Tab-separated table of C-alpha atoms in Angstrom:
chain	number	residue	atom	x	y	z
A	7	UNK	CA	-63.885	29.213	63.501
A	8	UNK	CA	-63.497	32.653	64.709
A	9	UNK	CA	-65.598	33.995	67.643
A	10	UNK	CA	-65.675	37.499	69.222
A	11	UNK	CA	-67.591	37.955	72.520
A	12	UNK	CA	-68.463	41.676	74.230
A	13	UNK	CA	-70.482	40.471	77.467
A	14	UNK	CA	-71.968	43.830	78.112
A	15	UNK	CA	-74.506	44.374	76.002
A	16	UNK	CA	-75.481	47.712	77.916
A	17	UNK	CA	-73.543	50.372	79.931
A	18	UNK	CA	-74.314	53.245	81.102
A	19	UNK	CA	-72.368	55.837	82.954
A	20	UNK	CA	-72.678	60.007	84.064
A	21	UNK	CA	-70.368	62.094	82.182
A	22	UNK	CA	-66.964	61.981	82.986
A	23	UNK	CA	-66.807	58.548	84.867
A	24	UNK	CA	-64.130	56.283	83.225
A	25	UNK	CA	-65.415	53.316	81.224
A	26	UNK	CA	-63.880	50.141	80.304
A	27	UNK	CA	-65.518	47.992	77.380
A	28	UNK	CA	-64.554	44.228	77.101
A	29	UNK	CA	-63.778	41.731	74.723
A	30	UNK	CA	-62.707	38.217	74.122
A	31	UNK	CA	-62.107	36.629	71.030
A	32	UNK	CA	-61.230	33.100	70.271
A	33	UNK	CA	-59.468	32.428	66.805
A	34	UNK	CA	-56.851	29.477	65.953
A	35	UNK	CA	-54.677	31.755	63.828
A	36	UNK	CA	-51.808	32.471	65.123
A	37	UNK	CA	-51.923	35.823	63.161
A	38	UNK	CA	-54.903	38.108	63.250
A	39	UNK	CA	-56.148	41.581	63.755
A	40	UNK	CA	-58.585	43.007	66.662
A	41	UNK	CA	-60.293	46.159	66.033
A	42	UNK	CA	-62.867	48.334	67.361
A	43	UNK	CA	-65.207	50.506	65.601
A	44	UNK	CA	-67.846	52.885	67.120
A	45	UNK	CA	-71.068	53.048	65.679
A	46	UNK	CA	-73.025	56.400	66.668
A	47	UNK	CA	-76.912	56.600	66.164
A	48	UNK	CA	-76.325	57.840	62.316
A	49	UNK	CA	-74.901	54.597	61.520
A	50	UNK	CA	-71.765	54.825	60.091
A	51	UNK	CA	-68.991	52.221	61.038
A	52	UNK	CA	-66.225	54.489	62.379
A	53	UNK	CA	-63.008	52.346	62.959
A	54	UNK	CA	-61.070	53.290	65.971
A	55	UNK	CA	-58.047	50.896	66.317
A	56	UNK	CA	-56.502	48.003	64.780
A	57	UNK	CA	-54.373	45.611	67.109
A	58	UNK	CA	-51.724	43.267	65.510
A	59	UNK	CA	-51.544	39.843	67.425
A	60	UNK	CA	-47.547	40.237	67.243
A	61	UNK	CA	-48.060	43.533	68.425
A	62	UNK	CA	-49.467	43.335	72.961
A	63	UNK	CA	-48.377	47.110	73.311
A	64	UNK	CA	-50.845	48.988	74.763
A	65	UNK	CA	-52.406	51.974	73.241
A	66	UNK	CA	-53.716	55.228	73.993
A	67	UNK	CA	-55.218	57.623	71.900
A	68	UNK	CA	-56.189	61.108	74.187
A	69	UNK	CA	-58.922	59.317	76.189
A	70	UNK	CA	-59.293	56.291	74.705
A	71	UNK	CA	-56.914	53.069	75.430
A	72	UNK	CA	-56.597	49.993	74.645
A	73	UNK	CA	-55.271	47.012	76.629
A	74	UNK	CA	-54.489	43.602	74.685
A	75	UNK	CA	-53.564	40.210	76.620
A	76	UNK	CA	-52.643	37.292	73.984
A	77	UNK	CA	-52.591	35.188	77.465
A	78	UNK	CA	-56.012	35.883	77.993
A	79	UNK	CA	-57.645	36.584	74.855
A	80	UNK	CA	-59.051	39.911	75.503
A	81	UNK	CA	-58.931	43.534	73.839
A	82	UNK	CA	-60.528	45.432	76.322
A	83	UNK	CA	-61.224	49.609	75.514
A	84	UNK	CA	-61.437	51.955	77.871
A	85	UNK	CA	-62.652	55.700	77.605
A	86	UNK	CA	-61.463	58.368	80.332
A	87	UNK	CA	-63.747	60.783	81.552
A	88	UNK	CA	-66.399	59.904	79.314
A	89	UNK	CA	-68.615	62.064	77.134
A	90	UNK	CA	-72.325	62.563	75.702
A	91	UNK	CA	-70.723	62.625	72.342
A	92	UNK	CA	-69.471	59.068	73.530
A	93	UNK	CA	-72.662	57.767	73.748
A	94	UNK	CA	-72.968	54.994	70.619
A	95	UNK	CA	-72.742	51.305	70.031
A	96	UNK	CA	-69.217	49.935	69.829
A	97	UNK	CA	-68.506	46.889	68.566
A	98	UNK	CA	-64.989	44.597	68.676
A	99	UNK	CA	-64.192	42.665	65.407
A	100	UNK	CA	-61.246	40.247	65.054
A	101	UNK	CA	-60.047	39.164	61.221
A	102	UNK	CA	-57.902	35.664	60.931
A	103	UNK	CA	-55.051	35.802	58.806
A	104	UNK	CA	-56.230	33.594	56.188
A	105	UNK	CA	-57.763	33.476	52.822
A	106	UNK	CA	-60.405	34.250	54.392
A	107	UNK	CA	-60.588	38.396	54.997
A	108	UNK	CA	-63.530	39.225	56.313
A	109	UNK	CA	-64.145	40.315	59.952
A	110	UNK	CA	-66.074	38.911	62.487
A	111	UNK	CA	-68.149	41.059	64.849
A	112	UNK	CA	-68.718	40.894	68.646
A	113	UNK	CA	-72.504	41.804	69.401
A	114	UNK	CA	-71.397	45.300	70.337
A	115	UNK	CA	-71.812	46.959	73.724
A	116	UNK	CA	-74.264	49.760	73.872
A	117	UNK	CA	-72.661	52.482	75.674
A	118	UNK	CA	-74.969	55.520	77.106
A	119	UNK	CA	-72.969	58.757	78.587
A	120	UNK	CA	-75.604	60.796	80.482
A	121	UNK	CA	-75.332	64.487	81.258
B	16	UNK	CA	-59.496	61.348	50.914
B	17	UNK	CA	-61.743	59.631	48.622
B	18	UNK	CA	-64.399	57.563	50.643
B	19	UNK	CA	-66.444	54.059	49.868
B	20	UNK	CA	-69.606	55.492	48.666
B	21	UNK	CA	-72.543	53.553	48.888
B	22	UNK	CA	-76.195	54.253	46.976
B	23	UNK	CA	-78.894	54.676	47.741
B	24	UNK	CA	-78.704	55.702	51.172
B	25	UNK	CA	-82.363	54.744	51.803
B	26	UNK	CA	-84.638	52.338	50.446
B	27	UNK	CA	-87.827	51.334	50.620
B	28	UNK	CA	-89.810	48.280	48.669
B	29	UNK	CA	-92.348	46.430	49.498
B	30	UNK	CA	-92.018	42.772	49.916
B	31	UNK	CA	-91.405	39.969	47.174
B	32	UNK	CA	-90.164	43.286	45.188
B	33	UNK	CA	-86.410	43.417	44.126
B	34	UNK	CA	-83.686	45.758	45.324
B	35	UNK	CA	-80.233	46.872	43.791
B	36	UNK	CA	-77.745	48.136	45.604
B	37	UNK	CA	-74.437	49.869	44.416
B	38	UNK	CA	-70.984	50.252	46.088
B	39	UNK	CA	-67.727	52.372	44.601
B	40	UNK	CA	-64.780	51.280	46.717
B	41	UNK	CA	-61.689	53.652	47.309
B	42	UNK	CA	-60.138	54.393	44.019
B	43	UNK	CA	-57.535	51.692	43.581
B	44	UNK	CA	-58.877	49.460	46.228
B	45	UNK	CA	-58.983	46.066	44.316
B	46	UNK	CA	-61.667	44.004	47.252
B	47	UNK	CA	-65.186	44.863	48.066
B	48	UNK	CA	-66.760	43.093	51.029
B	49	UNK	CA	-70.883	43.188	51.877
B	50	UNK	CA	-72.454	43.067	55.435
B	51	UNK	CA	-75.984	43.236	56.267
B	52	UNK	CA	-76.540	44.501	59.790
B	53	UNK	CA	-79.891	44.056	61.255
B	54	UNK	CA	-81.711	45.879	64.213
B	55	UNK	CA	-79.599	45.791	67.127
B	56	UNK	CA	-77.552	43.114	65.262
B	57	UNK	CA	-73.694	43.135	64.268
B	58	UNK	CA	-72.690	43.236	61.281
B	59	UNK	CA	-72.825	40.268	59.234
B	60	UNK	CA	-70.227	39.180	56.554
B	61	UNK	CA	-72.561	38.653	53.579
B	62	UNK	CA	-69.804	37.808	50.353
B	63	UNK	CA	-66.338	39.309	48.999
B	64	UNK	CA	-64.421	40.573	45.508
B	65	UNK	CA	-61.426	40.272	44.520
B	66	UNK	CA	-60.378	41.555	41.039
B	67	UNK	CA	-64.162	40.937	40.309
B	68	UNK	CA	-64.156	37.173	41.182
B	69	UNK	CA	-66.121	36.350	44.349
B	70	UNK	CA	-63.262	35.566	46.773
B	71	UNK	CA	-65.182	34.370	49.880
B	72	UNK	CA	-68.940	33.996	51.174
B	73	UNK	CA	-70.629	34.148	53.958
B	74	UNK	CA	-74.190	33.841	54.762
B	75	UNK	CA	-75.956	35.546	52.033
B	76	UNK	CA	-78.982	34.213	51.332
B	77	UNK	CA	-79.736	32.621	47.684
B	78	UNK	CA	-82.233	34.998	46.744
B	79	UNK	CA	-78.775	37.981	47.186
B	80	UNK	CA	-76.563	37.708	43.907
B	81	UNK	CA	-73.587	40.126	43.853
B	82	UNK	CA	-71.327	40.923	41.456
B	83	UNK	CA	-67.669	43.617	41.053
B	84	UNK	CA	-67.799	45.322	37.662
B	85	UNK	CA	-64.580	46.373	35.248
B	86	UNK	CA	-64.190	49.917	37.247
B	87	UNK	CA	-64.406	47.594	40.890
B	88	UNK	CA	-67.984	48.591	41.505
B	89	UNK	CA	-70.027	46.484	43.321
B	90	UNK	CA	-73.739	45.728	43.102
B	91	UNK	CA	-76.064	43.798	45.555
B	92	UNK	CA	-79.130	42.345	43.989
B	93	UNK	CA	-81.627	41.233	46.264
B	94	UNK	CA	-84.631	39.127	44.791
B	95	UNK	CA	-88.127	38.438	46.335
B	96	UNK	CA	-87.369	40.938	49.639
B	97	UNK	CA	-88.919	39.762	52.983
B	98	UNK	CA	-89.535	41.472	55.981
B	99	UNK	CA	-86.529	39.745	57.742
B	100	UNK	CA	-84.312	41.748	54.761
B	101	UNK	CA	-84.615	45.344	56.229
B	102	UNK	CA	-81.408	46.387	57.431
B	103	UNK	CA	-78.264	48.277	57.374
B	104	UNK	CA	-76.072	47.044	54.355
B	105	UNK	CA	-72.447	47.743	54.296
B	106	UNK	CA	-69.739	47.983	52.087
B	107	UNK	CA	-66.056	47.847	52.657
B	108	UNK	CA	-63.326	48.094	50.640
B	109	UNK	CA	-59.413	47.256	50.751
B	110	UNK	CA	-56.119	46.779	48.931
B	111	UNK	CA	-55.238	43.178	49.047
B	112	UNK	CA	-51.910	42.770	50.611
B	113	UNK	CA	-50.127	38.957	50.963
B	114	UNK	CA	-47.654	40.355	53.558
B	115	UNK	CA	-48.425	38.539	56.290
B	116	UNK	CA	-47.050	41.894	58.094
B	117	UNK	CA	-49.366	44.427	56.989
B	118	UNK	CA	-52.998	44.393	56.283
B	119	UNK	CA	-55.486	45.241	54.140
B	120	UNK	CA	-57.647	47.638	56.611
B	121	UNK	CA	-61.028	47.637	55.454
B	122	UNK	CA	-62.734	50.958	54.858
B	123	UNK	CA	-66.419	51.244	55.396
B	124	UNK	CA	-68.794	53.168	53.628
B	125	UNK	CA	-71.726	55.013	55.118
B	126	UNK	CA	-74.068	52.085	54.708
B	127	UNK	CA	-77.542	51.520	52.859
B	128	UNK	CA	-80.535	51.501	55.060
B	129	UNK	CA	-83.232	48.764	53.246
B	130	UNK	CA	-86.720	49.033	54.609
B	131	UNK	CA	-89.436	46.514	53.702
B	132	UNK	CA	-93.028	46.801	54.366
């Protein structure tokens, strides 16, 4: 079974204060995917990243990063000087390697970027 | 680029009525996967397509029947709606890869938002 845990279900910063966004997943594939998608009050699933589990090199993406630990289990994201326009749900999703394709979904973290 | 478009965007029904919803994946894209996301829920992996044979399922309920046409459309058909149905339903779409190297990214459409009074 395939589990994906975010831990902060709310967050809330003031504009341009660095945020960091957790996850751990726990899969018994010794192949899968992470992700994280950003869900903004429209709706829409907007995919940010996809993390090979061969693949620990960090990312970064203008201020976004992303820091994966196999040792640990965790794909944590973290936004630099934060915006409003950050402001959405964003959830972590981790897909085995499998038959089985579909991904599973962390709860999401709610994060709020005030003015 | 071509998106997964999903119709309609909105829906309302009442409850015990029925409800169809339609998905056209990403020309060429061979899998269609359905979600149903409810208020301040994640998504949830509902049941998948592959070359129009249901490839995998998750918890869809056994009132939901879905089916992937000839031209890799995808319906939803929801029977006797409850209250508990109103949500966000998604569809994704991919190209089926068996490299265990690459991967089939999933592509999400903008979602249908079902209502039920």
């Amino acid at each position: 079974a395939q589990k994906v845990t975010q831990a902060q279900t709310e967050i809330s910063v003031v504009e341009k204060e660095d945020v960091t966004l957790d996850c751990v997943y726990e899969t018994r594939d010794t192949t899968y995917y992470l992700f994280w998608y950003k869900q903004p009050p429209s709706g829409e699933l907007v995919f940010l990243i996809r993390r090979n589990s061969f693949d620990e090199q960090n990312e970064i993406s203008g201020r976004y990063s992303w820091n994966f630990q196999k040792s640990t289990s965790s794909f944590n994201f973290t936004i630099t000087a934060s915006q409003v326009v950050d402001s959405a749900v964003y959830f972590c999703a981790l897909r085995g390697s499998g038959s089985a394709r579909q991904l599973t979904f962390g709860s999401g973290t709610q994060l709020t970027v005030l003015p | 680029a071509a998106g997964v478009i999903q119709s309609p965007r909105h829906l309302i029904k009442e409850k015990r009525e029925t409800a169809t919803l339609k998905c056209y994946p990403i020309p060429r894209h061979d899998t269609v996967y359905w979600y149903q996301q409810g208020p301040g829920q994640d998504p949830q992996f509902l049941i998948s397509f592959y070359e129009k044979m249901q490839s995998d399922k998750g918890s869809i309920p056994d009132r939901f029947s879905a089916q992937q046409f000839s031209d890799y459309h995808s319906e939803l058909n929801m029977s006797s709606l409850e209250l508990g149905d109103s949500a966000l339903y998604f569809c994704a779409s991919s190209l089926l890869s068996v490299d265990r190297f690459s991967y089939n990214e999933q592509f999400f459409g903008p979602g249908t938002r079902l209502t039920v009074l």
